Every structure is written in structure tokens, then in C-alpha cells.
Amino acid sequence: DEKRKPSDYGVDSMKITDDDAAFILGKGGKTKDKIARVSEAEIELFERDLVLELRGSKRQRRRAKKYCEGVMAQRTGPVSVTEDYDDGDLTMLLVPQEAVGFVTGRAGNFLRTIEEEWTTLMFFCEVDKGSGRGKDFEKLAIFGDVKGRRGAELKVLSAVETKVQGYFSKIRDEVIPRDKGKGDGTWGTDTMTFKDDELSYALGKQGGTRKKLERSSGAIVQYVGQTAL
């Protein structure tokens, strides 16, 4: 039984280049599938005609188009993300320069793993093309729904904190209230602080206890330094 189509269901198409097509597809079609998952649109690539077809509600198509453009732009350098990029689907996170390589991982592996886990799309970007290199921070754009963005953001912050200790305490007041009241109106973030011995206990072997707490509560549970969020 086909899912009921939204009343504003439609089809948009984008003409793309050969190089873009390879980039949008990704290894084994992975990138295209990821964009479809995060935008909730159906995406079809007609390789012979170099046309991308986006199907879904107006919002799904708009997001899919935006994500495709963001992915294609990465081919030629940092993506410029402007204010109008935010469609209620974007979290911007400042990552200290010395932690950027760590957060990206080898060949982007760490970011890809987070995207996979939280159904998000993530890339480092330039915002309104400011000053070039020599910046203390890089901006990381995280696209997805409220829960996915939060899960991804906290995973990144957890990694950053191991590299740049004390960073979280500087941005804590910006991070904790983010998206409060979104979704069903009850979304929020609580914190508690651990003592050293409690942290390793709450983490468990290879983070097993943290994952168990996450599964059984249905909440996101992440540890950034000594703080549980």
C-alpha cells in the first residue's frame, strides 16, 4: 500500500554536469540515498540525460534541492551557507580549528559515521564568504530533524572536548537551550555532571552503558567531558 502522497506532492528536476552526477551518487549510490533519507524526498538520477528528479511535498523537494546543491558545491571548495539556508532543518556549530581534522576523520569517515547514525547531512562550510584561512574556528553545518541534529551535534562536541578540553563550557549556554520546545513542544535538554569515577561507570565498556541508556529511555544520551546531556 503506497504511502499517501501529500497534497503538495510534485516533481522538480535539476540539470547537472557529469562530475556533479558522480558526486551526488557517491560510492555505490550512498550519497544520493543519504540526501533522500534526510530530505524525505525521492531522488532519481537519469545519468544519460544528466537530470536529477526530486519527488515529494514542496518542503521535501526544497530541502532535497538544497542538500544536492550543498553536496555539489563541495566539489569545488567550501560551501557558502547563507542565512536563508535554514529551513528549520539546520544547526550551525563552531568547531575549533585544531579539532577539525579529528572531527572529520580519515577521508571524512567520522562525519559519515555520525550522518549514518543520526540521519543527518553534515559538511564544513564558509558562511557568507568571510575572511579566508587563519580562522580559529570552522563552521559545521548539520542538516536534519531536531533529534538527528542534536544527536549529531553532541557526538561532535564529545569528540571536540577530548581534543580541546574546556571548549564545551564556553559554548554551553548556546548549546543547551537550542531548539527548546520544538517538535511536539516538549523537546529540551537536561544536564548532569559526573565525578571521574562515575563517568567511566556510566560510559561502560566501549560506551555500551551509554548506548543502553539511550535505547531504553528513547532519549539522546551523550557525554561531553564530565557533563551528561
PDB file of C-alpha atoms in Angstrom:
ATOM      1  CA  ASP A   1       0.000   0.000   0.000  1.00  0.00           C
ATOM      2  CA  GLU A   2       1.681   3.167  -1.210  1.00  0.00           C
ATOM      3  CA  LYS A   3       2.075   5.856   1.417  1.00  0.00           C
ATOM      4  CA  ARG A   4      -0.480   8.590   0.892  1.00  0.00           C
ATOM      5  CA  LYS A   5       1.073  11.358  -1.102  1.00  0.00           C
ATOM      6  CA  PRO A   6       0.983  14.854   0.437  1.00  0.00           C
ATOM      7  CA  SER A   7      -1.416  17.311  -1.205  1.00  0.00           C
ATOM      8  CA  ASP A   8       1.500  19.414  -2.469  1.00  0.00           C
ATOM      9  CA  TYR A   9       3.294  16.407  -3.943  1.00  0.00           C
ATOM     10  CA  GLY A  10       5.176  17.268  -7.085  1.00  0.00           C
ATOM     11  CA  VAL A  11       8.266  16.686  -9.165  1.00  0.00           C
ATOM     12  CA  ASP A  12      11.173  19.098  -9.648  1.00  0.00           C
ATOM     13  CA  SER A  13      14.109  18.467 -11.914  1.00  0.00           C
ATOM     14  CA  MET A  14      17.670  19.782 -11.880  1.00  0.00           C
ATOM     15  CA  LYS A  15      20.106  19.724 -14.773  1.00  0.00           C
ATOM     16  CA  ILE A  16      23.563  18.704 -13.578  1.00  0.00           C
ATOM     17  CA  THR A  17      27.025  18.063 -15.012  1.00  0.00           C
ATOM     18  CA  ASP A  18      28.797  14.761 -15.400  1.00  0.00           C
ATOM     19  CA  ASP A  19      31.118  15.491 -12.465  1.00  0.00           C
ATOM     20  CA  ASP A  20      28.186  16.544 -10.292  1.00  0.00           C
ATOM     21  CA  ALA A  21      26.373  13.304 -11.095  1.00  0.00           C
ATOM     22  CA  ALA A  22      29.281  11.240  -9.745  1.00  0.00           C
ATOM     23  CA  PHE A  23      29.403  13.404  -6.647  1.00  0.00           C
ATOM     24  CA  ILE A  24      25.649  13.218  -5.991  1.00  0.00           C
ATOM     25  CA  LEU A  25      25.638   9.457  -6.428  1.00  0.00           C
ATOM     26  CA  GLY A  26      28.591   8.817  -4.147  1.00  0.00           C
ATOM     27  CA  LYS A  27      30.165   5.413  -3.685  1.00  0.00           C
ATOM     28  CA  GLY A  28      27.564   2.805  -4.559  1.00  0.00           C
ATOM     29  CA  GLY A  29      24.821   5.467  -4.602  1.00  0.00           C
ATOM     30  CA  LYS A  30      25.341   6.173  -0.898  1.00  0.00           C
ATOM     31  CA  THR A  31      25.286   9.966  -1.100  1.00  0.00           C
ATOM     32  CA  LYS A  32      22.071  10.058  -3.112  1.00  0.00           C
ATOM     33  CA  ASP A  33      20.410   7.686  -0.640  1.00  0.00           C
ATOM     34  CA  LYS A  34      21.572   9.840   2.265  1.00  0.00           C
ATOM     35  CA  ILE A  35      20.113  13.022   0.738  1.00  0.00           C
ATOM     36  CA  ALA A  36      16.837  11.171   0.109  1.00  0.00           C
ATOM     37  CA  ARG A  37      16.713   9.944   3.725  1.00  0.00           C
ATOM     38  CA  VAL A  38      17.423  13.341   5.283  1.00  0.00           C
ATOM     39  CA  SER A  39      15.090  15.304   2.967  1.00  0.00           C
ATOM     40  CA  GLU A  40      12.435  12.525   2.872  1.00  0.00           C
ATOM     41  CA  ALA A  41      12.147  13.124  -0.874  1.00  0.00           C
ATOM     42  CA  GLU A  42      12.507  10.509  -3.609  1.00  0.00           C
ATOM     43  CA  ILE A  43      15.533  11.245  -5.750  1.00  0.00           C
ATOM     44  CA  GLU A  44      16.223   9.756  -9.131  1.00  0.00           C
ATOM     45  CA  LEU A  45      19.291  10.403 -11.249  1.00  0.00           C
ATOM     46  CA  PHE A  46      18.998   9.947 -15.002  1.00  0.00           C
ATOM     47  CA  GLU A  47      22.659   9.572 -15.842  1.00  0.00           C
ATOM     48  CA  ARG A  48      22.226   9.627 -19.596  1.00  0.00           C
ATOM     49  CA  ASP A  49      20.345  12.924 -19.585  1.00  0.00           C
ATOM     50  CA  LEU A  50      22.200  14.285 -16.523  1.00  0.00           C
ATOM     51  CA  VAL A  51      18.933  15.186 -14.854  1.00  0.00           C
ATOM     52  CA  LEU A  52      18.040  14.822 -11.188  1.00  0.00           C
ATOM     53  CA  GLU A  53      14.383  14.315 -10.369  1.00  0.00           C
ATOM     54  CA  LEU A  54      13.152  15.214  -6.899  1.00  0.00           C
ATOM     55  CA  ARG A  55       9.725  13.992  -5.830  1.00  0.00           C
ATOM     56  CA  GLY A  56       7.791  14.801  -2.698  1.00  0.00           C
ATOM     57  CA  SER A  57       5.998  17.625  -0.900  1.00  0.00           C
ATOM     58  CA  LYS A  58       7.087  21.190  -1.554  1.00  0.00           C
ATOM     59  CA  ARG A  59       9.192  21.192   1.603  1.00  0.00           C
ATOM     60  CA  GLN A  60      10.798  17.816   0.865  1.00  0.00           C
ATOM     61  CA  ARG A  61      11.719  18.932  -2.659  1.00  0.00           C
ATOM     62  CA  ARG A  62      13.077  22.259  -1.426  1.00  0.00           C
ATOM     63  CA  ARG A  63      15.280  20.515   1.122  1.00  0.00           C
ATOM     64  CA  ALA A  64      16.433  17.864  -1.354  1.00  0.00           C
ATOM     65  CA  LYS A  65      17.413  20.576  -3.848  1.00  0.00           C
ATOM     66  CA  LYS A  66      19.288  22.491  -1.157  1.00  0.00           C
ATOM     67  CA  TYR A  67      21.146  19.368   0.016  1.00  0.00           C
ATOM     68  CA  CYS A  68      22.050  18.398  -3.569  1.00  0.00           C
ATOM     69  CA  GLU A  69      23.386  21.895  -4.216  1.00  0.00           C
ATOM     70  CA  GLY A  70      25.394  21.750  -0.975  1.00  0.00           C
ATOM     71  CA  VAL A  71      26.910  18.393  -1.888  1.00  0.00           C
ATOM     72  CA  MET A  72      27.768  19.524  -5.425  1.00  0.00           C
ATOM     73  CA  ALA A  73      29.333  22.742  -4.149  1.00  0.00           C
ATOM     74  CA  GLN A  74      31.771  20.743  -2.005  1.00  0.00           C
ATOM     75  CA  ARG A  75      33.398  19.519  -5.180  1.00  0.00           C
ATOM     76  CA  THR A  76      34.903  22.920  -5.864  1.00  0.00           C
ATOM     77  CA  GLY A  77      35.727  24.052  -2.318  1.00  0.00           C
ATOM     78  CA  PRO A  78      33.989  25.154   0.872  1.00  0.00           C
ATOM     79  CA  VAL A  79      30.228  25.551   0.611  1.00  0.00           C
ATOM     80  CA  SER A  80      28.854  29.002   1.252  1.00  0.00           C
ATOM     81  CA  VAL A  81      25.891  28.753   3.619  1.00  0.00           C
ATOM     82  CA  THR A  82      23.738  31.861   3.926  1.00  0.00           C
ATOM     83  CA  GLU A  83      21.007  32.671   6.455  1.00  0.00           C
ATOM     84  CA  ASP A  84      18.197  31.661   4.082  1.00  0.00           C
ATOM     85  CA  TYR A  85      19.627  28.136   4.068  1.00  0.00           C
ATOM     86  CA  ASP A  86      17.875  27.452   7.354  1.00  0.00           C
ATOM     87  CA  ASP A  87      14.512  25.902   6.763  1.00  0.00           C
ATOM     88  CA  GLY A  88      14.086  24.757  10.372  1.00  0.00           C
ATOM     89  CA  ASP A  89      16.486  21.949   9.490  1.00  0.00           C
ATOM     90  CA  LEU A  90      19.901  23.441  10.261  1.00  0.00           C
ATOM     91  CA  THR A  91      22.241  23.549  13.256  1.00  0.00           C
ATOM     92  CA  MET A  92      25.441  25.557  12.898  1.00  0.00           C
ATOM     93  CA  LEU A  93      28.289  24.555  15.154  1.00  0.00           C
ATOM     94  CA  LEU A  94      31.651  26.263  15.558  1.00  0.00           C
ATOM     95  CA  VAL A  95      34.455  23.720  15.697  1.00  0.00           C
ATOM     96  CA  PRO A  96      37.897  24.856  16.933  1.00  0.00           C
ATOM     97  CA  GLN A  97      40.443  24.689  14.117  1.00  0.00           C
ATOM     98  CA  GLU A  98      42.660  22.185  15.956  1.00  0.00           C
ATOM     99  CA  ALA A  99      39.767  19.712  16.252  1.00  0.00           C
ATOM    100  CA  VAL A 100      38.538  19.914  12.648  1.00  0.00           C
ATOM    101  CA  GLY A 101      40.710  17.068  11.326  1.00  0.00           C
ATOM    102  CA  PHE A 102      39.737  14.905  14.269  1.00  0.00           C
ATOM    103  CA  VAL A 103      36.017  15.548  13.771  1.00  0.00           C
ATOM    104  CA  THR A 104      36.257  14.928  10.028  1.00  0.00           C
ATOM    105  CA  GLY A 105      38.165  11.683  10.421  1.00  0.00           C
ATOM    106  CA  ARG A 106      40.247   9.975   7.765  1.00  0.00           C
ATOM    107  CA  ALA A 107      38.671  10.682   4.365  1.00  0.00           C
ATOM    108  CA  GLY A 108      35.640  12.111   6.186  1.00  0.00           C
ATOM    109  CA  ASN A 109      34.932   8.817   7.916  1.00  0.00           C
ATOM    110  CA  PHE A 110      33.941  10.121  11.330  1.00  0.00           C
ATOM    111  CA  LEU A 111      31.421  12.596   9.894  1.00  0.00           C
ATOM    112  CA  ARG A 112      29.965   9.897   7.621  1.00  0.00           C
ATOM    113  CA  THR A 113      29.505   7.592  10.624  1.00  0.00           C
ATOM    114  CA  ILE A 114      27.604  10.300  12.507  1.00  0.00           C
ATOM    115  CA  GLU A 115      25.443  11.064   9.458  1.00  0.00           C
ATOM    116  CA  GLU A 116      24.588   7.392   9.210  1.00  0.00           C
ATOM    117  CA  GLU A 117      23.710   7.055  12.905  1.00  0.00           C
ATOM    118  CA  TRP A 118      21.572  10.204  13.126  1.00  0.00           C
ATOM    119  CA  THR A 119      20.182  10.530   9.566  1.00  0.00           C
ATOM    120  CA  THR A 120      21.835  13.893   9.032  1.00  0.00           C
ATOM    121  CA  LEU A 121      23.833  15.620   6.325  1.00  0.00           C
ATOM    122  CA  MET A 122      26.978  17.384   7.558  1.00  0.00           C
ATOM    123  CA  PHE A 123      29.708  19.472   5.991  1.00  0.00           C
ATOM    124  CA  PHE A 124      32.122  22.227   6.906  1.00  0.00           C
ATOM    125  CA  CYS A 125      31.265  25.469   5.219  1.00  0.00           C
ATOM    126  CA  GLU A 126      32.000  29.114   4.728  1.00  0.00           C
ATOM    127  CA  VAL A 127      29.261  31.388   5.948  1.00  0.00           C
ATOM    128  CA  ASP A 128      28.740  34.468   3.775  1.00  0.00           C
ATOM    129  CA  LYS A 129      32.320  34.114   2.494  1.00  0.00           C
ATOM    130  CA  GLY A 130      34.234  35.871   5.263  1.00  0.00           C
ATOM    131  CA  SER A 131      37.966  36.122   5.787  1.00  0.00           C
ATOM    132  CA  GLY A 132      39.982  33.245   4.375  1.00  0.00           C
ATOM    133  CA  ARG A 133      42.277  30.926   6.288  1.00  0.00           C
ATOM    134  CA  GLY A 134      43.842  31.666   9.641  1.00  0.00           C
ATOM    135  CA  LYS A 135      40.483  31.303  11.336  1.00  0.00           C
ATOM    136  CA  ASP A 136      40.277  29.920  14.853  1.00  0.00           C
ATOM    137  CA  PHE A 137      37.060  28.037  14.063  1.00  0.00           C
ATOM    138  CA  GLU A 138      35.375  26.286  11.174  1.00  0.00           C
ATOM    139  CA  LYS A 139      31.602  26.233  10.852  1.00  0.00           C
ATOM    140  CA  LEU A 140      29.979  22.837  10.649  1.00  0.00           C
ATOM    141  CA  ALA A 141      26.509  22.710   9.089  1.00  0.00           C
ATOM    142  CA  ILE A 142      24.283  19.880  10.348  1.00  0.00           C
ATOM    143  CA  PHE A 143      21.029  19.292   8.440  1.00  0.00           C
ATOM    144  CA  GLY A 144      18.242  17.006   9.641  1.00  0.00           C
ATOM    145  CA  ASP A 145      15.332  16.829  12.068  1.00  0.00           C
ATOM    146  CA  VAL A 146      15.542  18.110  15.649  1.00  0.00           C
ATOM    147  CA  LYS A 147      16.567  14.816  17.211  1.00  0.00           C
ATOM    148  CA  GLY A 148      19.022  13.898  14.470  1.00  0.00           C
ATOM    149  CA  ARG A 149      20.711  17.291  14.555  1.00  0.00           C
ATOM    150  CA  ARG A 150      21.015  17.192  18.340  1.00  0.00           C
ATOM    151  CA  GLY A 151      22.426  13.670  18.373  1.00  0.00           C
ATOM    152  CA  ALA A 152      24.981  14.585  15.715  1.00  0.00           C
ATOM    153  CA  GLU A 153      25.891  17.886  17.369  1.00  0.00           C
ATOM    154  CA  LEU A 154      26.535  16.266  20.760  1.00  0.00           C
ATOM    155  CA  LYS A 155      28.587  13.478  19.196  1.00  0.00           C
ATOM    156  CA  VAL A 156      30.782  16.125  17.533  1.00  0.00           C
ATOM    157  CA  LEU A 157      31.049  18.123  20.762  1.00  0.00           C
ATOM    158  CA  SER A 158      32.032  14.991  22.660  1.00  0.00           C
ATOM    159  CA  ALA A 159      34.866  14.431  20.172  1.00  0.00           C
ATOM    160  CA  VAL A 160      35.915  18.102  20.222  1.00  0.00           C
ATOM    161  CA  GLU A 161      36.092  18.079  24.026  1.00  0.00           C
ATOM    162  CA  THR A 162      38.628  15.249  24.018  1.00  0.00           C
ATOM    163  CA  LYS A 163      40.827  17.350  21.728  1.00  0.00           C
ATOM    164  CA  VAL A 164      40.169  20.835  23.135  1.00  0.00           C
ATOM    165  CA  GLN A 165      39.310  20.434  26.811  1.00  0.00           C
ATOM    166  CA  GLY A 166      37.068  23.114  28.259  1.00  0.00           C
ATOM    167  CA  TYR A 167      35.579  24.124  24.891  1.00  0.00           C
ATOM    168  CA  PHE A 168      32.083  22.981  25.818  1.00  0.00           C
ATOM    169  CA  SER A 169      31.961  25.176  28.924  1.00  0.00           C
ATOM    170  CA  LYS A 170      32.499  28.218  26.663  1.00  0.00           C
ATOM    171  CA  ILE A 171      29.549  27.487  24.383  1.00  0.00           C
ATOM    172  CA  ARG A 172      27.351  25.611  26.845  1.00  0.00           C
ATOM    173  CA  ASP A 173      24.765  28.417  27.179  1.00  0.00           C
ATOM    174  CA  GLU A 174      24.274  28.454  23.437  1.00  0.00           C
ATOM    175  CA  VAL A 175      24.126  24.672  23.037  1.00  0.00           C
ATOM    176  CA  ILE A 176      21.830  23.571  25.868  1.00  0.00           C
ATOM    177  CA  PRO A 177      18.716  25.664  25.086  1.00  0.00           C
ATOM    178  CA  ARG A 178      18.957  25.026  21.324  1.00  0.00           C
ATOM    179  CA  ASP A 179      15.641  24.003  19.714  1.00  0.00           C
ATOM    180  CA  LYS A 180      13.861  24.055  23.094  1.00  0.00           C
ATOM    181  CA  GLY A 181      10.127  23.466  22.669  1.00  0.00           C
ATOM    182  CA  LYS A 182      10.498  22.257  19.079  1.00  0.00           C
ATOM    183  CA  GLY A 183       8.873  19.141  17.678  1.00  0.00           C
ATOM    184  CA  ASP A 184       5.884  18.274  19.844  1.00  0.00           C
ATOM    185  CA  GLY A 185       6.566  21.296  22.074  1.00  0.00           C
ATOM    186  CA  THR A 186       8.274  19.326  24.850  1.00  0.00           C
ATOM    187  CA  TRP A 187      11.757  18.998  23.337  1.00  0.00           C
ATOM    188  CA  GLY A 188      14.557  20.029  25.662  1.00  0.00           C
ATOM    189  CA  THR A 189      17.951  19.152  27.063  1.00  0.00           C
ATOM    190  CA  ASP A 190      18.831  18.356  30.688  1.00  0.00           C
ATOM    191  CA  THR A 191      22.349  18.006  32.036  1.00  0.00           C
ATOM    192  CA  MET A 192      24.109  16.373  34.943  1.00  0.00           C
ATOM    193  CA  THR A 193      27.763  16.477  35.933  1.00  0.00           C
ATOM    194  CA  PHE A 194      29.752  13.361  36.723  1.00  0.00           C
ATOM    195  CA  LYS A 195      32.680  12.823  39.023  1.00  0.00           C
ATOM    196  CA  ASP A 196      35.600  10.975  37.393  1.00  0.00           C
ATOM    197  CA  ASP A 197      34.781   7.513  38.694  1.00  0.00           C
ATOM    198  CA  GLU A 198      31.097   7.904  37.855  1.00  0.00           C
ATOM    199  CA  LEU A 199      31.842   8.801  34.241  1.00  0.00           C
ATOM    200  CA  SER A 200      33.643   5.580  33.352  1.00  0.00           C
ATOM    201  CA  TYR A 201      30.834   3.635  35.035  1.00  0.00           C
ATOM    202  CA  ALA A 202      28.113   5.497  33.122  1.00  0.00           C
ATOM    203  CA  LEU A 203      30.030   5.053  29.888  1.00  0.00           C
ATOM    204  CA  GLY A 204      30.589   1.315  30.203  1.00  0.00           C
ATOM    205  CA  LYS A 205      32.870  -0.803  28.052  1.00  0.00           C
ATOM    206  CA  GLN A 206      33.259   0.916  24.653  1.00  0.00           C
ATOM    207  CA  GLY A 207      30.337   3.155  25.554  1.00  0.00           C
ATOM    208  CA  GLY A 208      27.996   0.180  25.921  1.00  0.00           C
ATOM    209  CA  THR A 209      26.224   1.519  29.020  1.00  0.00           C
ATOM    210  CA  ARG A 210      25.637   4.914  27.410  1.00  0.00           C
ATOM    211  CA  LYS A 211      24.096   3.230  24.356  1.00  0.00           C
ATOM    212  CA  LYS A 212      21.912   1.048  26.590  1.00  0.00           C
ATOM    213  CA  LEU A 213      20.654   4.126  28.471  1.00  0.00           C
ATOM    214  CA  GLU A 214      19.895   5.771  25.141  1.00  0.00           C
ATOM    215  CA  ARG A 215      17.974   2.773  23.841  1.00  0.00           C
ATOM    216  CA  SER A 216      15.892   2.185  26.947  1.00  0.00           C
ATOM    217  CA  SER A 217      14.996   5.843  27.517  1.00  0.00           C
ATOM    218  CA  GLY A 218      14.430   6.783  23.882  1.00  0.00           C
ATOM    219  CA  ALA A 219      16.380   9.964  24.649  1.00  0.00           C
ATOM    220  CA  ILE A 220      19.729  11.098  23.320  1.00  0.00           C
ATOM    221  CA  VAL A 221      22.401  10.424  25.937  1.00  0.00           C
ATOM    222  CA  GLN A 222      25.827  11.881  25.256  1.00  0.00           C
ATOM    223  CA  TYR A 223      28.791  12.730  27.455  1.00  0.00           C
ATOM    224  CA  VAL A 224      30.779  15.870  26.726  1.00  0.00           C
ATOM    225  CA  GLY A 225      33.721  15.998  29.113  1.00  0.00           C
ATOM    226  CA  GLN A 226      32.255  15.430  32.584  1.00  0.00           C
ATOM    227  CA  THR A 227      28.764  16.534  31.545  1.00  0.00           C
ATOM    228  CA  ALA A 228      25.944  14.202  30.568  1.00  0.00           C
ATOM    229  CA  LEU A 229      23.383  15.692  28.194  1.00  0.00           C
TER     230      LEU A 229
END
